[in-house]
PDB file of C-alpha atoms in Angstrom:
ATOM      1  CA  UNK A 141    -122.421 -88.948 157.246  1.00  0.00           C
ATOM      2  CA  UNK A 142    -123.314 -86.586 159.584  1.00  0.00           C
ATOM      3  CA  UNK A 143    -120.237 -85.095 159.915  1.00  0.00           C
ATOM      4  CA  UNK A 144    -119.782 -84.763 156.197  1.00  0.00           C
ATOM      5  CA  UNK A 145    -123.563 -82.452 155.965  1.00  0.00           C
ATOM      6  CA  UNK A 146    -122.547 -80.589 159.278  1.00  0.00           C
ATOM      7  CA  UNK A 147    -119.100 -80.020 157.374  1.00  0.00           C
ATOM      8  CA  UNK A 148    -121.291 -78.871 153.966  1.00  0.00           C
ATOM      9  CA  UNK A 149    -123.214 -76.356 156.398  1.00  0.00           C
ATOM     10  CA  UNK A 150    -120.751 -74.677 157.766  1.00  0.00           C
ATOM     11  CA  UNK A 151    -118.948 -74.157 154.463  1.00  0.00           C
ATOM     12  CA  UNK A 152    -122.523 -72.591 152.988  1.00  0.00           C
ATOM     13  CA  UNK A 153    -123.145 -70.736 155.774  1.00  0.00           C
ATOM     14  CA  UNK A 154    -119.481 -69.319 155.543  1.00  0.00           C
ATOM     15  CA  UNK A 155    -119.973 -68.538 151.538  1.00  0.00           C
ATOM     16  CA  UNK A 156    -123.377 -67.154 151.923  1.00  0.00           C
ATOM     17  CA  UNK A 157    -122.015 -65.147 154.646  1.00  0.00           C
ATOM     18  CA  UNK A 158    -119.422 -63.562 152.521  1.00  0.00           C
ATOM     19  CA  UNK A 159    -121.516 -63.256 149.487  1.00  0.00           C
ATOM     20  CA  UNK A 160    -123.549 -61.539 151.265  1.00  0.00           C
ATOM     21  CA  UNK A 161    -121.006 -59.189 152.840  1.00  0.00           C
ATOM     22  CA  UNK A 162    -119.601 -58.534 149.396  1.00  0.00           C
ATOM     23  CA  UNK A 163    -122.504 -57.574 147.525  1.00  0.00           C
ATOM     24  CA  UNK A 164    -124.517 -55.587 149.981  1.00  0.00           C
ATOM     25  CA  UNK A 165    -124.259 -52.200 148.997  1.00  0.00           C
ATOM     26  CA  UNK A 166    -123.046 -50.018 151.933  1.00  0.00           C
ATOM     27  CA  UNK A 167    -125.847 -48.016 153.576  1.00  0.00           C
ATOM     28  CA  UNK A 168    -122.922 -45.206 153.680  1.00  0.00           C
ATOM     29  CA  UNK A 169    -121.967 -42.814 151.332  1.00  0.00           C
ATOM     30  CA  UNK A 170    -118.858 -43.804 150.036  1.00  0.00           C
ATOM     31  CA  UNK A 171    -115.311 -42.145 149.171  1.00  0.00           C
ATOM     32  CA  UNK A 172    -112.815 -43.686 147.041  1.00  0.00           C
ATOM     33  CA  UNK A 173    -115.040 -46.819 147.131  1.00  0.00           C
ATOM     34  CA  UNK A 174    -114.359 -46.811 150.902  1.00  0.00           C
ATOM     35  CA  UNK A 175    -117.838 -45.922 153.477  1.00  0.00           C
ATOM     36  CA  UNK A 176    -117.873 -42.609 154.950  1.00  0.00           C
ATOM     37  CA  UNK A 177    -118.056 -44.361 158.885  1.00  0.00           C
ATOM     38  CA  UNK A 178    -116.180 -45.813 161.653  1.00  0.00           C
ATOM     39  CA  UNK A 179    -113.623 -44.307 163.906  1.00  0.00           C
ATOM     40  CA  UNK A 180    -110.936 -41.567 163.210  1.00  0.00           C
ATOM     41  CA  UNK A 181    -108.236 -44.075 163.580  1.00  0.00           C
ATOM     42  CA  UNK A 182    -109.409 -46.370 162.016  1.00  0.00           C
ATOM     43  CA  UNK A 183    -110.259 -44.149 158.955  1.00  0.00           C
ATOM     44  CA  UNK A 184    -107.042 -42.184 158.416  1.00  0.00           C
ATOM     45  CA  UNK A 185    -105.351 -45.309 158.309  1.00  0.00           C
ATOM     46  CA  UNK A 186    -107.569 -46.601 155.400  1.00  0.00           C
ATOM     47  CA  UNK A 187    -106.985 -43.008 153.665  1.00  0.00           C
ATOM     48  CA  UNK A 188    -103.048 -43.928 154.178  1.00  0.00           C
ATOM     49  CA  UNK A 189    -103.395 -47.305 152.689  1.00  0.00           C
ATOM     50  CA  UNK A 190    -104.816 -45.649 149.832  1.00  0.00           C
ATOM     51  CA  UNK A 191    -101.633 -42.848 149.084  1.00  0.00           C
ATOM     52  CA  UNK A 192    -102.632 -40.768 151.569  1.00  0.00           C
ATOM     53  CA  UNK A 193    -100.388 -39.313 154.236  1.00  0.00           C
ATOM     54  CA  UNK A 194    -101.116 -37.980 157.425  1.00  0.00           C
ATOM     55  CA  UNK A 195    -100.022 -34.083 158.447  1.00  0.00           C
ATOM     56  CA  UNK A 196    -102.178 -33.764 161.656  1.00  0.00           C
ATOM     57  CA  UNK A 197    -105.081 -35.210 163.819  1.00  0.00           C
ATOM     58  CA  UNK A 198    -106.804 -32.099 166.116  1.00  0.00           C
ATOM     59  CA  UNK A 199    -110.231 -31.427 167.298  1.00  0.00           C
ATOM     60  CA  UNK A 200    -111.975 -34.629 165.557  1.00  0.00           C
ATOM     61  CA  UNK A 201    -110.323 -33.401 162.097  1.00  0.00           C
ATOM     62  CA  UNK A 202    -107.603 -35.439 160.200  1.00  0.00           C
ATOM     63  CA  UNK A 203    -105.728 -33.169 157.325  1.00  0.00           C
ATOM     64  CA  UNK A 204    -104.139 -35.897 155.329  1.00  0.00           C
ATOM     65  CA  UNK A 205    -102.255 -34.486 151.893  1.00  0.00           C
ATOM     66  CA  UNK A 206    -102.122 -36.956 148.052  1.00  0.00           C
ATOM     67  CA  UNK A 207    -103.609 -37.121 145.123  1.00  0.00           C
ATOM     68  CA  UNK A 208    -107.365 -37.483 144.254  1.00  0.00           C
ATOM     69  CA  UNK A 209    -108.835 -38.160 140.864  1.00  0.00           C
ATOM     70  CA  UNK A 210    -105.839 -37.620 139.022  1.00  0.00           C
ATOM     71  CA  UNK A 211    -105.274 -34.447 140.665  1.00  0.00           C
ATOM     72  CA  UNK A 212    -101.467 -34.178 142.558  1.00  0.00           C
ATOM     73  CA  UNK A 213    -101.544 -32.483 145.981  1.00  0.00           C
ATOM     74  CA  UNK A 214    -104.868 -32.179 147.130  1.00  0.00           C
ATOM     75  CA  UNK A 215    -105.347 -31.976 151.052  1.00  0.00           C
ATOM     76  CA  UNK A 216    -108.270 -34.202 152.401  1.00  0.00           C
ATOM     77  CA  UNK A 217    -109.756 -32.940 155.811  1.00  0.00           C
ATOM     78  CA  UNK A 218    -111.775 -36.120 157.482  1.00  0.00           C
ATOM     79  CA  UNK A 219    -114.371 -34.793 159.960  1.00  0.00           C
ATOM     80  CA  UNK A 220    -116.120 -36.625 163.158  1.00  0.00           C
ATOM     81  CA  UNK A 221    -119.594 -36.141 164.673  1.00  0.00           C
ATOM     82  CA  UNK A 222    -119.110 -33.856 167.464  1.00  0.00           C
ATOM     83  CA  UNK A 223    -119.811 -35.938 171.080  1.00  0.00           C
ATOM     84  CA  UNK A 224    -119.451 -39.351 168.851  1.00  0.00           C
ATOM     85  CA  UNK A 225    -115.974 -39.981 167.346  1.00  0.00           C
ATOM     86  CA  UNK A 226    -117.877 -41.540 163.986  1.00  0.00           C
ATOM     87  CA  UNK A 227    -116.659 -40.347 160.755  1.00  0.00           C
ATOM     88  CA  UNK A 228    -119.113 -38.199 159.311  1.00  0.00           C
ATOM     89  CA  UNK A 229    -117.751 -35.329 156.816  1.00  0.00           C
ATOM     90  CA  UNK A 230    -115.044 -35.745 154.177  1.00  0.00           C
ATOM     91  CA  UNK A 231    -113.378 -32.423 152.345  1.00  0.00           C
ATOM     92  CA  UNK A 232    -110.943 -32.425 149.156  1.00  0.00           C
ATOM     93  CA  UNK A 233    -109.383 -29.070 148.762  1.00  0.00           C
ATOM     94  CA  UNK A 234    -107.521 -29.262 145.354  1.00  0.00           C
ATOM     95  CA  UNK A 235    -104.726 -26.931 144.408  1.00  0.00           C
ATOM     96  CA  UNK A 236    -104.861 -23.150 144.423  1.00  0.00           C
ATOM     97  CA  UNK A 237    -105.056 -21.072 142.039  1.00  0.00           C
ATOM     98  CA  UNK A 238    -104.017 -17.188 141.796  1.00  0.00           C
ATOM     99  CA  UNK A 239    -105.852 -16.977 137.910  1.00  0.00           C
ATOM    100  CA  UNK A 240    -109.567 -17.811 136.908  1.00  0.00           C
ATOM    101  CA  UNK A 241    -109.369 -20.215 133.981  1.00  0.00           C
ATOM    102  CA  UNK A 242    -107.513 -23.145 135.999  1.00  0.00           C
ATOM    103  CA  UNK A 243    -109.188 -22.571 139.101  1.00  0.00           C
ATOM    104  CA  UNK A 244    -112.745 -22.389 136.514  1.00  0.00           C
ATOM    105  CA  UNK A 245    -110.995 -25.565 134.700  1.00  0.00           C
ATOM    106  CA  UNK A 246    -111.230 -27.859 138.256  1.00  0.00           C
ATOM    107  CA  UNK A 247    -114.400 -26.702 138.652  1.00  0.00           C
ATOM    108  CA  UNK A 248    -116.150 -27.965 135.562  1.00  0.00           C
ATOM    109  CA  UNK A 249    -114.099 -30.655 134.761  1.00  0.00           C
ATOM    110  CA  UNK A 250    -114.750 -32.087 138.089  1.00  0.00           C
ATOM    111  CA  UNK A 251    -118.483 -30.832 138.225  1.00  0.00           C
ATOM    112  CA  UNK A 252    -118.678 -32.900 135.094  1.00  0.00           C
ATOM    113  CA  UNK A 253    -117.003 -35.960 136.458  1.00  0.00           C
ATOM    114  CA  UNK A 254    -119.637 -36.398 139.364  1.00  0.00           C
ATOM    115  CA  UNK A 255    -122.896 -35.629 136.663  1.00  0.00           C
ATOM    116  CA  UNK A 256    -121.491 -38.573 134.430  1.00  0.00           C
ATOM    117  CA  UNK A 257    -121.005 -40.733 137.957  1.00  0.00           C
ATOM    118  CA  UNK A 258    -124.193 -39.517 139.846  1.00  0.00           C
ATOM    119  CA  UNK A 259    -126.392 -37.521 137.327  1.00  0.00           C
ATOM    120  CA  UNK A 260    -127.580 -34.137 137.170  1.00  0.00           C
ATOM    121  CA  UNK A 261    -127.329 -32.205 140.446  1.00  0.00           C
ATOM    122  CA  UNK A 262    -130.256 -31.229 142.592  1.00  0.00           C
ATOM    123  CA  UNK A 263    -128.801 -27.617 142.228  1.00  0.00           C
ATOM    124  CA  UNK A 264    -126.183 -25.936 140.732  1.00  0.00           C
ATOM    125  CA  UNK A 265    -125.404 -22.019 140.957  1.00  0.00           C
ATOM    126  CA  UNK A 266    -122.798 -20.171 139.186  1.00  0.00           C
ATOM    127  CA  UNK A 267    -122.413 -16.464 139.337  1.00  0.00           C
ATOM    128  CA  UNK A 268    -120.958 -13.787 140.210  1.00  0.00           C
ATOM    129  CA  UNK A 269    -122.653 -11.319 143.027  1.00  0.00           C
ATOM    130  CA  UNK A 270    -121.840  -8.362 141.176  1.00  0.00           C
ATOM    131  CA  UNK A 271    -124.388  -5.841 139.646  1.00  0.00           C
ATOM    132  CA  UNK A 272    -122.171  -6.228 136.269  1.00  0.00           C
ATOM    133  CA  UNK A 273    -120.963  -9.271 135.671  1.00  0.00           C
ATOM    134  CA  UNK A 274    -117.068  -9.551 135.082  1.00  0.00           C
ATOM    135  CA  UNK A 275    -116.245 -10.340 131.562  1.00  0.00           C
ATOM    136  CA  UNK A 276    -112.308 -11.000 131.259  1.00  0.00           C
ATOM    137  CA  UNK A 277    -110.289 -13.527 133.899  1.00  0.00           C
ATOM    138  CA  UNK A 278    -108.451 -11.201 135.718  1.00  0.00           C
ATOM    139  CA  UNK A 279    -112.339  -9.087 136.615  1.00  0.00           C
ATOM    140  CA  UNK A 280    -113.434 -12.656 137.139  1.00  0.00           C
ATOM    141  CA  UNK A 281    -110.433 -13.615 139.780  1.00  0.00           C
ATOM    142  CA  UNK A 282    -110.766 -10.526 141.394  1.00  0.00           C
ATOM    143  CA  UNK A 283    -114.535 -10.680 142.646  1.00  0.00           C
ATOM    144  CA  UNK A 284    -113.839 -15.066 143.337  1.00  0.00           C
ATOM    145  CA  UNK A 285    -110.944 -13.525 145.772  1.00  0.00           C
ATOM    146  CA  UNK A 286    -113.679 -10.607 146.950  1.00  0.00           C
ATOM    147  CA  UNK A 287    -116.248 -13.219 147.915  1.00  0.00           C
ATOM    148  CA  UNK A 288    -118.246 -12.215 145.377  1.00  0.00           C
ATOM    149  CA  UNK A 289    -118.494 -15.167 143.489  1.00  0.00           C
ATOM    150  CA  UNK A 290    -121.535 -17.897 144.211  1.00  0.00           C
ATOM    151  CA  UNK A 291    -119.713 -21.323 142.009  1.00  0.00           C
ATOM    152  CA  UNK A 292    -121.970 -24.209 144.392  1.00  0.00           C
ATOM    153  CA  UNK A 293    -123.425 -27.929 142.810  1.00  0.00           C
ATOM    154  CA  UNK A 294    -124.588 -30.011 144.940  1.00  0.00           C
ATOM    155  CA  UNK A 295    -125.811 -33.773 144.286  1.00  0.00           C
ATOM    156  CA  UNK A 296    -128.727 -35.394 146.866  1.00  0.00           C
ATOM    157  CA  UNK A 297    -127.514 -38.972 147.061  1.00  0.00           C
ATOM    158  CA  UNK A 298    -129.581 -42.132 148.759  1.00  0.00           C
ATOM    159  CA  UNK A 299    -126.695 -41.937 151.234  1.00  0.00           C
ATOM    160  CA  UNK A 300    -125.802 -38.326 151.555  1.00  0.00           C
ATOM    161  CA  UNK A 301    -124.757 -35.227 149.999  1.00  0.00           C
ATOM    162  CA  UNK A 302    -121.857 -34.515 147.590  1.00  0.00           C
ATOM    163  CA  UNK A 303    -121.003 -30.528 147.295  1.00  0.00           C
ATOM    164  CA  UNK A 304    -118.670 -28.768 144.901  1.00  0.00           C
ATOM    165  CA  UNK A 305    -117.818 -25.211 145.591  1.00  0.00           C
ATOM    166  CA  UNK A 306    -115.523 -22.657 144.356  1.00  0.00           C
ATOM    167  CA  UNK A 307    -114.130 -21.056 147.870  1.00  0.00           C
ATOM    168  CA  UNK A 308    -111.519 -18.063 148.696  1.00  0.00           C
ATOM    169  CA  UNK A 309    -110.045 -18.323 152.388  1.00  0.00           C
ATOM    170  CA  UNK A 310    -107.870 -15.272 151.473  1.00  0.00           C
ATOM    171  CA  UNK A 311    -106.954 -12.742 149.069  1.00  0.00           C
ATOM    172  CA  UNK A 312    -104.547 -15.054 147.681  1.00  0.00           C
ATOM    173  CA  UNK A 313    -105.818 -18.576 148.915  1.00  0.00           C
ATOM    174  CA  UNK A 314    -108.627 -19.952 145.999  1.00  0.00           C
ATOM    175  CA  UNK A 315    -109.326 -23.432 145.296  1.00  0.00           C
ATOM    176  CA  UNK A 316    -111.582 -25.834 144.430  1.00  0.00           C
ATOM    177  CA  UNK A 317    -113.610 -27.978 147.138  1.00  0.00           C
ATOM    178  CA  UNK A 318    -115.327 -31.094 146.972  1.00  0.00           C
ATOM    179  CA  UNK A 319    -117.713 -32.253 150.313  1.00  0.00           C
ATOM    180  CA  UNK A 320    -118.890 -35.462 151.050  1.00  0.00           C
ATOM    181  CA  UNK A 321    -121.646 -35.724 153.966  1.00  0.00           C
ATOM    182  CA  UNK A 322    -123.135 -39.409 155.077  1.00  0.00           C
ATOM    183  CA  UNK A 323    -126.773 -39.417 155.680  1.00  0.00           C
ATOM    184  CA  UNK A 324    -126.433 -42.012 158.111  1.00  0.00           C
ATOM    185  CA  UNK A 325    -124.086 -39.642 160.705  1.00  0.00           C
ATOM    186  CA  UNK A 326    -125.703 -36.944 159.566  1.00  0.00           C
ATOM    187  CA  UNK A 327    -128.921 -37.875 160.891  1.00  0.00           C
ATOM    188  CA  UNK A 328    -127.244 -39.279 163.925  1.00  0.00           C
ATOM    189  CA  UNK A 329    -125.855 -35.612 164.710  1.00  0.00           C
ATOM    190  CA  UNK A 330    -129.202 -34.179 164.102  1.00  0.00           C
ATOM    191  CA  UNK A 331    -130.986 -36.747 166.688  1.00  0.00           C
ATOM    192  CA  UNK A 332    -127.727 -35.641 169.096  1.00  0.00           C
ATOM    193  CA  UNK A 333    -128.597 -31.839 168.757  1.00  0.00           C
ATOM    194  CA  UNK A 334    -132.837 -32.266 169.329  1.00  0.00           C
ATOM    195  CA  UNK A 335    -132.309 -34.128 172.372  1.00  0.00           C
ATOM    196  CA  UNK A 336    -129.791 -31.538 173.203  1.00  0.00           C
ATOM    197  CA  UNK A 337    -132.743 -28.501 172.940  1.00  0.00           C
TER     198      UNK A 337
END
């Protein structure tokens, strides 16, 4: 008899244990339903498991190239706290674009795919830095690969930040960039930089 209730323990300790670990929401924000933590490693293989494929590891960065909300050849840049090799800072930089209404399109389409998922964002700025503002495409393009375009939303989650930008590297390099920053590390990184004044 005794065996029989230690035997019933064990198996409702074991099933409360992985209820438990199912259904606890994580306490980081996530990424493809994955948590924005652990090691490098570690990580970028979870990003491979998931379509993902690995171009290089350098400096705590991972550049890893596949598709991302039904967008084909994104590159994903996976970031580590510097002095703690904790994943901390995730990056999808979707396709370029040399014209303004595709590289416009990404933009709202996937601005409005993160207000239906997360709600309105805690601020959202999109102008142009010009004294007139550019009324055809090709105007448009031209001040976005100037710099002098200001496209930013950014969403203030429990667990961290979610940006969306509209960035130029060079004349001809625009795209569309989404950020993902964990609270958690974040704050971790913040701790790591007072102790360091």
């Amino acid at each position: 008899m005794r065996t029989i209730i230690a035997a019933l323990v064990v198996i409702l300790s074991t099933l409360n244990s992985f209820a438990q670990q199912t259904s606890m929401p994580s306490d980081h924000l996530l990424f493809m339903d994955t948590p924005i933590d652990g090691e490098l490693t570690a990580y970028v293989s979870k990003m491979q498991n998931m379509g993902f494929t690995k171009i290089s590891v350098k400096n705590g960065t991972a550049l890893l190239r596949g598709s991302f909300a039904t967008y084909e050849d994104c590159f994903l840049s996976v970031s580590t706290l510097k002095h703690k090799a904790v994943v901390s800072t995730l990056s999808v930089l979707f396709p370029q674009h040399d014209t303004w209404k595709p590289l416009a399109s990404n933009y709202y389409a996937l601005k409005e795919l993160l207000s239906e998922k997360y709600g309105q964002p805690i601020r959202s700025e999109e102008q142009f830095l010009t004294v007139t503002q550019p009324k055809d495409d090709l105007s448009k393009m031209y001040e976005v690969q100037l710099g002098k375009s200001n496209f930013k939303t950014r969403y203030e989650l429990e667990n961290g930040t979610i940006e969306l930008t509209i960035c130029n590297d060079q004349i001809t390099s625009s795209y569309v960039k989404l950020t993902y920053v964990d609270k958690i590390n974040g704050v971790i990184l913040k701790h790591k930089a007072l102790k360091d004044l």
